[in-house]
């Protein structure tokens, strides 16, 4: 494929509850939410760390969050993408 895909279940989280950071080649995803009802406070936290391969284009990561699932698409460098080799007859 032309990209790597990372997904994470984040039920009940909105995009503003999610923090995605990239440091060196490590992608850190943290989702935190405080739920408050009449009597109690509940905290939910999800976290994940992913070490990205050398051929990942870290400048072009795209993230989306739908139906409680965070999806990240990380393109591969052109050098890493498969190339078709023609056969001469």
Short mmCIF file of C-alpha atoms in Angstrom, two decimals, residues 54-87:
data_model
loop_
_atom_site.label_atom_id
_atom_site.label_comp_id
_atom_site.label_asym_id
_atom_site.label_seq_id
_atom_site.Cartn_x
_atom_site.Cartn_y
_atom_site.Cartn_z
CA UNK A 54 11.65 5.14 8.54
CA UNK A 55 9.65 5.36 5.31
CA UNK A 56 6.69 7.15 6.94
CA UNK A 57 6.03 10.72 5.79
CA UNK A 58 5.53 12.28 9.20
CA UNK A 59 4.70 15.71 7.74
CA UNK A 60 1.58 14.45 5.97
CA UNK A 61 -0.34 12.53 8.64
CA UNK A 62 -4.11 12.82 8.38
CA UNK A 63 -6.48 12.05 11.26
CA UNK A 64 -10.25 11.59 11.42
CA UNK A 65 -12.61 10.49 14.17
CA UNK A 66 -15.97 8.90 13.35
CA UNK A 67 -18.30 6.70 15.38
CA UNK A 68 -15.83 6.36 18.26
CA UNK A 69 -12.89 5.27 16.09
CA UNK A 70 -9.84 7.46 15.52
CA UNK A 71 -8.14 6.73 12.17
CA UNK A 72 -4.74 8.01 11.11
CA UNK A 73 -3.32 7.69 7.61
CA UNK A 74 0.45 8.02 7.34
CA UNK A 75 1.75 8.12 3.75
CA UNK A 76 4.90 6.24 2.79
CA UNK A 77 7.73 8.00 1.01
CA UNK A 78 7.70 7.56 -2.76
CA UNK A 79 10.86 5.50 -2.54
CA UNK A 80 9.03 2.95 -0.36
CA UNK A 81 6.00 2.57 -2.62
CA UNK A 82 5.87 -0.46 -4.89
CA UNK A 83 6.79 0.08 -8.53
CA UNK A 84 5.68 -1.96 -11.49
CA UNK A 85 8.45 -3.40 -13.61
CA UNK A 86 7.65 -3.92 -17.28
CA UNK A 87 8.84 -7.08 -19.00
#
